[in-house]
Short mmCIF file of C-alpha atoms and ligand atoms in Angstrom, two decimals:
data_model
loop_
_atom_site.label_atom_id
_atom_site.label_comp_id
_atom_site.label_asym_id
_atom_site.label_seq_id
_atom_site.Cartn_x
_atom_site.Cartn_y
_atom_site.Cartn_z
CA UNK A 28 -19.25 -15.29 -9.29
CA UNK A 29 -18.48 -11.83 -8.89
CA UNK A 30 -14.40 -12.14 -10.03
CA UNK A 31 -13.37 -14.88 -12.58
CA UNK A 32 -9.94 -15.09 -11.15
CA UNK A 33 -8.01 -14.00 -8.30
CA UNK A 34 -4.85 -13.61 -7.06
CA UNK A 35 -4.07 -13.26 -3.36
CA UNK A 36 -0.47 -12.46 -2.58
CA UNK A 37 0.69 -13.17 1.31
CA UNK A 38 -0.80 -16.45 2.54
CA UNK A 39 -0.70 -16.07 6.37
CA UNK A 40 -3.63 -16.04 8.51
CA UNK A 41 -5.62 -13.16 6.27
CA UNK A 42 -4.58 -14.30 2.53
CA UNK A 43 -5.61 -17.87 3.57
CA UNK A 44 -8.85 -16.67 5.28
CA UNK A 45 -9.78 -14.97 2.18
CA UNK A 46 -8.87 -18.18 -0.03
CA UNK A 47 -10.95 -20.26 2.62
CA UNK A 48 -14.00 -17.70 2.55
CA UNK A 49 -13.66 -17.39 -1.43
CA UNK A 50 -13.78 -21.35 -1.41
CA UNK A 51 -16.67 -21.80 0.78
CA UNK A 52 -18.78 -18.88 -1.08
CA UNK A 53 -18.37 -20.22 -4.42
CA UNK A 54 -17.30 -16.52 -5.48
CA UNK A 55 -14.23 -17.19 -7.96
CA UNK A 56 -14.11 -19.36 -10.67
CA UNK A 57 -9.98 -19.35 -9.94
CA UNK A 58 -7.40 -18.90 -7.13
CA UNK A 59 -4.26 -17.91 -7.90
CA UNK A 60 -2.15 -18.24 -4.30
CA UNK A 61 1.57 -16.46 -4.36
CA UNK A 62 3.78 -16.29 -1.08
CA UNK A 63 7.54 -15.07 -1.10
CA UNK A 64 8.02 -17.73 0.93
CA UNK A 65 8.48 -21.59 -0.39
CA UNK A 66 8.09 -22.97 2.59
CA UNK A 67 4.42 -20.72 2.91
CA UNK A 68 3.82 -22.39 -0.84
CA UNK A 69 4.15 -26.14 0.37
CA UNK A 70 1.94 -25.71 3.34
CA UNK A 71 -0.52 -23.87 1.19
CA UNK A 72 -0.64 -26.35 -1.02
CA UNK A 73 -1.06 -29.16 1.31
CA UNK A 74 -4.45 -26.97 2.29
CA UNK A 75 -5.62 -27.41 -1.51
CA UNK A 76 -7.12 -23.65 -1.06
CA UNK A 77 -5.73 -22.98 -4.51
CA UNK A 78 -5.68 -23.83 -8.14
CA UNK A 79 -2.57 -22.85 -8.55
CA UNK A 80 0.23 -22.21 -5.31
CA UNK A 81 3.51 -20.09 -6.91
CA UNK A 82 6.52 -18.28 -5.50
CA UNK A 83 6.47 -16.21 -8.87
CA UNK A 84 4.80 -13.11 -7.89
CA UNK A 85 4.91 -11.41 -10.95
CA UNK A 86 3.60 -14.08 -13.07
CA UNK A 87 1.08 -14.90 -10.24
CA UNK A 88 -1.57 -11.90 -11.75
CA UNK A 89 -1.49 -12.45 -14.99
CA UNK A 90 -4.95 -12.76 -16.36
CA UNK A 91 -6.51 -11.89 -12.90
CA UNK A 92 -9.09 -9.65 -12.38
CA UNK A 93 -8.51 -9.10 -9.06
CA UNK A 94 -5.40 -9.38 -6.85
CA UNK A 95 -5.34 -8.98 -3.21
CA UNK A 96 -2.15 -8.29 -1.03
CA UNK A 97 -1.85 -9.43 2.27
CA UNK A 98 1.75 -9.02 3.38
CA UNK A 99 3.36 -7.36 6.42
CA UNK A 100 2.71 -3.80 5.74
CA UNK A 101 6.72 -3.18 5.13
CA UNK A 102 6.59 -5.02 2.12
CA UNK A 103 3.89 -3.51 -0.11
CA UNK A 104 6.34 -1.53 -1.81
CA UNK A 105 8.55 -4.48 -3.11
CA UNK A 106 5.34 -6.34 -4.07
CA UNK A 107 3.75 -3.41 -5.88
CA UNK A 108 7.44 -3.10 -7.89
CA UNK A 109 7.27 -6.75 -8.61
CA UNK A 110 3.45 -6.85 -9.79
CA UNK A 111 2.79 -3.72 -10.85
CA UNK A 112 4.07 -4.10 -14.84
CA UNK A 113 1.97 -7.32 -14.75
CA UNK A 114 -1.30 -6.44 -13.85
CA UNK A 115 -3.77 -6.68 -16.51
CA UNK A 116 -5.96 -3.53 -18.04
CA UNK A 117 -8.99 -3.04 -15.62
CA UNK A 118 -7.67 -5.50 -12.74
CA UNK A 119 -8.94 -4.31 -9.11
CA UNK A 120 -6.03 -4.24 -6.87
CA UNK A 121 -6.38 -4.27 -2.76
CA UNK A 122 -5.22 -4.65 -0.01
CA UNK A 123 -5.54 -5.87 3.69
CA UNK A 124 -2.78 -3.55 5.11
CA UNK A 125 -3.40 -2.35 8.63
CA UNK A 126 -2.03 0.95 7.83
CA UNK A 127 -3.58 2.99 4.78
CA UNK A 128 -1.73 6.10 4.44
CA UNK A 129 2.25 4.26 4.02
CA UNK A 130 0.34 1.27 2.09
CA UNK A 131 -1.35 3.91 -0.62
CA UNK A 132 2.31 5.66 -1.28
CA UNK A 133 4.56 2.30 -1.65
CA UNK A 134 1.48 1.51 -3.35
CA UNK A 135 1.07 4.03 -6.14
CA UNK A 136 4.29 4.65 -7.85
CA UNK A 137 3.75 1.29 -9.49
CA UNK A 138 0.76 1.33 -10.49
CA UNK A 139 0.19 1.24 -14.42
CA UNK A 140 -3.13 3.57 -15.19
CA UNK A 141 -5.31 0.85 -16.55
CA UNK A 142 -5.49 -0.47 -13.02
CA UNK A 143 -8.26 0.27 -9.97
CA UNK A 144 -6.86 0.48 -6.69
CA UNK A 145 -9.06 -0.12 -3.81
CA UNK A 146 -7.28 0.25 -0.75
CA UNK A 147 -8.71 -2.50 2.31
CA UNK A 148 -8.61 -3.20 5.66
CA UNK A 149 -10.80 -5.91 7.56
CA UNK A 150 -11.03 -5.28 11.05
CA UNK A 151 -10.41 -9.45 11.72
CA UNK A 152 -7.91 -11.14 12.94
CA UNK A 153 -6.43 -13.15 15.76
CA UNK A 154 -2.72 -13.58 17.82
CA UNK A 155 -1.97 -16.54 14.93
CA UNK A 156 -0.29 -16.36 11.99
CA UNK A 157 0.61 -18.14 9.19
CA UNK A 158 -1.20 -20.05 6.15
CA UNK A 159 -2.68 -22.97 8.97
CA UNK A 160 -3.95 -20.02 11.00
CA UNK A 161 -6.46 -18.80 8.48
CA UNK A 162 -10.54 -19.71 8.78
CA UNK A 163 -13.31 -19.02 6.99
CA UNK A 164 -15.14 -17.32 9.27
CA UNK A 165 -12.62 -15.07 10.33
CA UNK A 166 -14.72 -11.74 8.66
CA UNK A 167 -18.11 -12.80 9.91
CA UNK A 168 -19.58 -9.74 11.66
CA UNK A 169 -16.67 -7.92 11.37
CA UNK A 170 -15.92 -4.55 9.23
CA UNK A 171 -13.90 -4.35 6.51
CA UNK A 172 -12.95 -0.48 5.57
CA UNK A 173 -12.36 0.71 2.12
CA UNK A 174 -10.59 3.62 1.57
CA UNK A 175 -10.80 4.78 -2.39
CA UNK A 176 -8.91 7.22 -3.59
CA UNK A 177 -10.49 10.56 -5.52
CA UNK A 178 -9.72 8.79 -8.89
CA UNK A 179 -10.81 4.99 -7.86
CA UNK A 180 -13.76 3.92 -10.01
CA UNK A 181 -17.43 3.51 -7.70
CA UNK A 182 -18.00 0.20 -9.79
CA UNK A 183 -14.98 -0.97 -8.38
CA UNK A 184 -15.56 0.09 -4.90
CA UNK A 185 -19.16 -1.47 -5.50
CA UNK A 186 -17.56 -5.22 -6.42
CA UNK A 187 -15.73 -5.04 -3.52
CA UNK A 188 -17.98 -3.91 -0.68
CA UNK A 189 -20.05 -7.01 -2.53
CA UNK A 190 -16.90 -9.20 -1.90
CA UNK A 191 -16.59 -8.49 1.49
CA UNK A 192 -20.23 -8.62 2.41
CA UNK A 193 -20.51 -12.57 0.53
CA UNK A 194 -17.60 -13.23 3.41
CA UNK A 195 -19.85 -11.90 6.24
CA UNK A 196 -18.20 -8.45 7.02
CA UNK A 197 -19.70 -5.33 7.12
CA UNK A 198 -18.21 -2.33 4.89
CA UNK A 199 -17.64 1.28 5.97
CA UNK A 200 -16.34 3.52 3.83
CA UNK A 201 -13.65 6.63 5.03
CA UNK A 202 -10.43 8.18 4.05
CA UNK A 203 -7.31 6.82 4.69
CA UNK A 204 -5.83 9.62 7.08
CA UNK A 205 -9.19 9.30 8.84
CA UNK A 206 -8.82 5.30 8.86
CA UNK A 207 -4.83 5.88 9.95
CA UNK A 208 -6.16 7.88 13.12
CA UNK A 209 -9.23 5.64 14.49
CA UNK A 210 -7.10 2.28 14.06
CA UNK A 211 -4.21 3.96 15.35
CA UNK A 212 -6.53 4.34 18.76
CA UNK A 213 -8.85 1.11 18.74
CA UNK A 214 -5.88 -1.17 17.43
CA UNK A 215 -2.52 0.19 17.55
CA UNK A 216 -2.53 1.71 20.90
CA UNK A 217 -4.01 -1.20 22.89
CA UNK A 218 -0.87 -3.43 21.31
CA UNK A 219 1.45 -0.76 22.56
CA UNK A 220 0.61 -1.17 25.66
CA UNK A 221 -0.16 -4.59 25.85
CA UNK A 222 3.19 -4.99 24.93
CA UNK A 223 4.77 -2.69 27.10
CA UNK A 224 2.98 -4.23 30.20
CA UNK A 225 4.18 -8.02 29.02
CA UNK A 226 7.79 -6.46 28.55
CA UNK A 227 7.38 -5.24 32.28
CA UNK A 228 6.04 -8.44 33.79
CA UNK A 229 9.29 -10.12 31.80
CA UNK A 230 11.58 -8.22 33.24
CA UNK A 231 10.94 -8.69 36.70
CA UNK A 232 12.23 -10.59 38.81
CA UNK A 233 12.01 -14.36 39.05
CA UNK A 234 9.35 -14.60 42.06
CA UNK A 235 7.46 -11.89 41.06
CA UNK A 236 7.50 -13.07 37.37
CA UNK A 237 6.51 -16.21 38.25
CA UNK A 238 3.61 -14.95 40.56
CA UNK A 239 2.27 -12.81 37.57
CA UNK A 240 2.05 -16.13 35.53
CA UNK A 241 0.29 -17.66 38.07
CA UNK A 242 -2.56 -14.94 38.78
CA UNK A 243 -2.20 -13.81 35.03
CA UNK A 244 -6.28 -14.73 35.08
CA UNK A 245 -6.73 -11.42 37.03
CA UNK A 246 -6.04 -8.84 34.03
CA UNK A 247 -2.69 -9.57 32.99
CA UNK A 248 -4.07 -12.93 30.66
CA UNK A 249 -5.77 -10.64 28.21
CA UNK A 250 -2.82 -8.42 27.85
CA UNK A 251 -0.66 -11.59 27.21
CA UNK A 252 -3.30 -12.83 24.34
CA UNK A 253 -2.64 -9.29 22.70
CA UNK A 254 0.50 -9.64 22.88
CA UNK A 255 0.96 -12.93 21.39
CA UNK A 256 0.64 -11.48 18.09
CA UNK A 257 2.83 -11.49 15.09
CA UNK A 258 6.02 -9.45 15.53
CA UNK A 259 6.83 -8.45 12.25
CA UNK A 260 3.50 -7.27 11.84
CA UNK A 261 3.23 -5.05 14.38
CA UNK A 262 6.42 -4.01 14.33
CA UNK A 263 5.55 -2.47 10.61
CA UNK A 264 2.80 -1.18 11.69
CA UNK A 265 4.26 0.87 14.39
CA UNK A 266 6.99 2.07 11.75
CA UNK A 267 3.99 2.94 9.14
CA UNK A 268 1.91 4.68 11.35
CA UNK A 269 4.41 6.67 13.49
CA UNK A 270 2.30 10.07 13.47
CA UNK A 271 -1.22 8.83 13.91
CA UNK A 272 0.29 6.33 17.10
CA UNK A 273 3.05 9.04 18.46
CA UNK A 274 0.30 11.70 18.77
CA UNK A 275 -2.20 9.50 20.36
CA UNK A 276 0.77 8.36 22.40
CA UNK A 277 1.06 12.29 23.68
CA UNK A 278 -2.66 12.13 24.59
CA UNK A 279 -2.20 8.68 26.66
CA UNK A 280 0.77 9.98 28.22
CA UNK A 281 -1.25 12.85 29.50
CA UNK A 282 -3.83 10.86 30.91
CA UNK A 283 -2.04 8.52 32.20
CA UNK A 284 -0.33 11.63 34.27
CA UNK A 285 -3.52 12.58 35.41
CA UNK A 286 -4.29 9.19 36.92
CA UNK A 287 -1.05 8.95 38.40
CA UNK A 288 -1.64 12.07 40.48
CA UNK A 289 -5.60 11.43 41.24
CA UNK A 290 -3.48 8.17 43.27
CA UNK A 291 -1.25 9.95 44.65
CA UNK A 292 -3.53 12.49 45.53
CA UNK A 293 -6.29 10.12 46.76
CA UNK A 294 -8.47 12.01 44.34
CA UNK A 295 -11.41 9.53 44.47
CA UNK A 296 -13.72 11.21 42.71
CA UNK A 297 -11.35 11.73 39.73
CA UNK A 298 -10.78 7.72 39.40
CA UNK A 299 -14.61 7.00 40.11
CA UNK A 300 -15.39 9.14 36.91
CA UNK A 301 -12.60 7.89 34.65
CA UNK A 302 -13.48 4.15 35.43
CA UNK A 303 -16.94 4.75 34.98
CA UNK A 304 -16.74 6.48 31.97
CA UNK A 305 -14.90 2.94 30.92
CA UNK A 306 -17.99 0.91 31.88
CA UNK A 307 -20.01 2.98 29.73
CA UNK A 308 -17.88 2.40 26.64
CA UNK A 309 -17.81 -1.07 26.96
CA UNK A 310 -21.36 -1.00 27.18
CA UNK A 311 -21.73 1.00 24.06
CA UNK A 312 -18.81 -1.58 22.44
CA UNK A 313 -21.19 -4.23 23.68
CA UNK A 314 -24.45 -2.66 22.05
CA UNK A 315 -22.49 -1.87 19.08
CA UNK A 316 -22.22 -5.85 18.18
CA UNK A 317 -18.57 -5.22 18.78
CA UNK A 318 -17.43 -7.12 22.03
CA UNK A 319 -15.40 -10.65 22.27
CA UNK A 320 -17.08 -12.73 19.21
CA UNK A 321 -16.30 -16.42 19.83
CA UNK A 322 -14.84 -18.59 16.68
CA UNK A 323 -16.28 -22.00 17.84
CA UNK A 324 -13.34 -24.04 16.27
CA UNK A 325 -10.76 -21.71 18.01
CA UNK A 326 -12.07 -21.40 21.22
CA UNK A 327 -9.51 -22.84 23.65
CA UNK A 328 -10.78 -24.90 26.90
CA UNK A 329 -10.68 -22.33 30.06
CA UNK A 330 -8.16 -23.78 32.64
CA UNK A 331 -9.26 -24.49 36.15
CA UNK A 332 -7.77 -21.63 37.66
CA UNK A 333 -9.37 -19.06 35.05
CA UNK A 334 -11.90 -16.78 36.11
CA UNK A 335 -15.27 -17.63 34.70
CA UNK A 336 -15.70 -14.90 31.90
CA UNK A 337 -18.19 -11.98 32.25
CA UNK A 338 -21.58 -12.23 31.47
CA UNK A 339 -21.70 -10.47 27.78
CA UNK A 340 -18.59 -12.16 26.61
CA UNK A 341 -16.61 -15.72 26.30
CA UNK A 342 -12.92 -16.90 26.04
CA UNK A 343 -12.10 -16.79 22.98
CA UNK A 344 -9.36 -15.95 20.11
CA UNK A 345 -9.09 -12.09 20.25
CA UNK A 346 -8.56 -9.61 17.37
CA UNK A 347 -6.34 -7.70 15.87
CA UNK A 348 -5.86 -5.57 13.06
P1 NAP B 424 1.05 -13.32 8.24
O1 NAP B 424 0.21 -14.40 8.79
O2 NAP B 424 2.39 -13.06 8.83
O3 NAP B 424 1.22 -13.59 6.67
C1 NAP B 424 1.93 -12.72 5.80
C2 NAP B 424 2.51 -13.54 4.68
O4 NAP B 424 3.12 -12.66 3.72
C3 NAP B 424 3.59 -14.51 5.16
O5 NAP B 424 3.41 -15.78 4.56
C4 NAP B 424 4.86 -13.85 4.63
O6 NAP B 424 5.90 -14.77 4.35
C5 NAP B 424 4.38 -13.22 3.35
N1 NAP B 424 5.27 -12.19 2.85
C6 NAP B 424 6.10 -11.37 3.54
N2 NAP B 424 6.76 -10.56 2.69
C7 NAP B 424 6.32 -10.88 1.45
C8 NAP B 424 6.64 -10.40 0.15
N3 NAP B 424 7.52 -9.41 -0.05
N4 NAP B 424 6.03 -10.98 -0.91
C9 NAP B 424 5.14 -11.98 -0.76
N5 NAP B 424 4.80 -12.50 0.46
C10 NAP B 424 5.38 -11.92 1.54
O7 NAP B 424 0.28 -11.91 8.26
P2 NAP B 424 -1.28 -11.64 8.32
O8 NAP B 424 -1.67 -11.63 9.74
O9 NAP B 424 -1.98 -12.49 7.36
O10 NAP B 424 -1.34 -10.11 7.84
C11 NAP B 424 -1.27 -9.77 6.46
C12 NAP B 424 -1.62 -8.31 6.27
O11 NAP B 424 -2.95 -8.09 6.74
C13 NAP B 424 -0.74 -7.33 7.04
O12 NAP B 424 -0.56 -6.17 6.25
C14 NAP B 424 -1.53 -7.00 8.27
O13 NAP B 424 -1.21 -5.69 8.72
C15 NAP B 424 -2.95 -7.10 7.76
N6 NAP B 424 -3.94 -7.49 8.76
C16 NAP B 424 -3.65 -8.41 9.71
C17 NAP B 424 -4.60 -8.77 10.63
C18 NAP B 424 -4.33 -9.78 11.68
O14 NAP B 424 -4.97 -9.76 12.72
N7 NAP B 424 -3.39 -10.66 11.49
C19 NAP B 424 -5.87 -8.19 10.60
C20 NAP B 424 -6.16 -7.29 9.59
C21 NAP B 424 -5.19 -6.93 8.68
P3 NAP B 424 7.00 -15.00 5.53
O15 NAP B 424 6.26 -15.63 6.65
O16 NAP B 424 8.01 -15.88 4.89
O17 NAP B 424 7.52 -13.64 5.88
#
């Protein structure tokens, strides 16, 4: 056991993965499960993931030794205001946030000095949402990245790399501007535009709408998965990580430009460089252990018309983070 109790606040598809991978490691003697929502509660508590399912947040970390908050990243600050008088003397706190910079600073002003805040995000997740979402094996293979603060104590940071690791994941270490920019690239950028090209395809019209639908197994299916994902989430994400994702935004805008003119130019041998340099990073995504993993029990049947999938990967749930 390496917590006695803990408290996860936010039980959608991450807070009830970790209750499900805390269950099936034997690592807490208690689980303390609190949701805003009552509705959230009463499916929660149908899953029996908890000893104990509450709406009271602030009651919810009493005697805890660890509390975890997994909310849409706009609400960490009332959380932390609720919470934050309550925590007990030596408690870890973390977090799953998929922003670290806005997460630490709606964070910290209610923080009480006794406690040790470890600031989290696993790099695991898929389009679904919501307590029923949530599996065990969600963090398998996957990183989780701490980002500790000058002040956070190195026993604490050591409890909860071993945390993570019992569930599978593999732990990397970095600041949070640092985590801000990478994830703003790898995660937030490919959601832009996912969403951007779905918002497209929507607003053409009917025929051609209905054609994209049809051949959607040709590209367009992927971007579809991506954007499948939870609104609000992203949403807060894009509002919490506006510099990180407006520069990067400059730098896409810029290549994109250059693209745009290699066609118009007929410029092969820009395009033949640019897409090959895009082989060779999948390749290297591919060595890194990093391409399409398949969860078995998620895995949807292909339909007829799909393509078959490439060699080094399968249909699967994607991720997000
Ligand atoms: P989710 O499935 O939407 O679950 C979030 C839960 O938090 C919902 O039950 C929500 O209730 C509840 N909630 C909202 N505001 C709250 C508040 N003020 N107090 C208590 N509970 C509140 O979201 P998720 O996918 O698990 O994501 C949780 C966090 O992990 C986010 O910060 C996200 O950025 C991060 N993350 C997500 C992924 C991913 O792929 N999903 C991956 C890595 C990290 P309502 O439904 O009633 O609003």
């Amino acid at each position: 056991m390496i917590f006695e109790q803990v408290t996860i606040i936010g039980l959608g598809l991450i807070g009830s993965s970790i209750a499900r991978a805390l269950r099936a490691h034997n690592m807490v003697r208690t689980i303390i499960a609190a949701d805003i929502s009552q509705n959230v509660c009463k499916v929660f508590q149908s899953l029996d993931l908890a000893d104990r399912v509450t709406d009271d947040l602030e009651n919810s970390v009493r005697d805890s030794d660890l509390v975890i908050i997994a909310v849409p990243v706009g609400a960490f600050e009332a959380v932390a205001r609720l919470i934050g008088p309550a925590l007990e003397p030596g408690a870890i706190l973390t977090d799953t946030g998929s922003v670290k910079c806005s997460v630490i600073s709606q964070i910290l002003p209610h923080l009480p000095d006794h406690v040790r805040f470890i600031p989290a995000h696993p790099i695991a997740g898929t389009e679904h949402s919501g307590p029923e979402a949530g599996f065990a094996e969600l963090f398998i293979g996957r990183w989780c990245i701490l980002t500790p603060l000058p002040e956070s104590d190195p026993r604490a940071v050591e409890k909860l790399t071993a945390l993570w690791t019992g569930f599978g994941a593999k732990v990397e270490i970095m600041t949070p501007e640092h985590h801000d920019i990478a994830l703003g690239i790898t995660s937030h950028l490919p959601h832009l535009i996912a969403y951007t090209i779905v918002g497209t395809a929507a607003d053409l019209e009917n025929q051609t709408r209905n054609d994209v639908i049809r051949f959607s197994a040709s590209g367009f299916r992927d971007f579809t998965r991506i954007a499948a994902s939870d609104p609000i989430m992203w949403r807060d994400i894009f509002l919490h990580n506006k510099e990180s994702v407006l520069s990067i935004l400059q730098q896409f805008n810029e290549d994109l430009t250059a693209l745009q003119r290699a066609i118009r130019d007929g410029n092969s041998a820009i395009l033949e460089e640019t897409f090959t340099r895009g082989r060779a990073i999948r390749r290297a995504v591919i060595e890194a252990g990093q391409a399409d993993y398949v969860y078995p029990e998620k895995t949807p049947a292909p339909t007829p018309d799909e393509e078959p999938p490439p060699p080094e990967s399968a249909p699967g749930t994607s991720r997000r983070s």
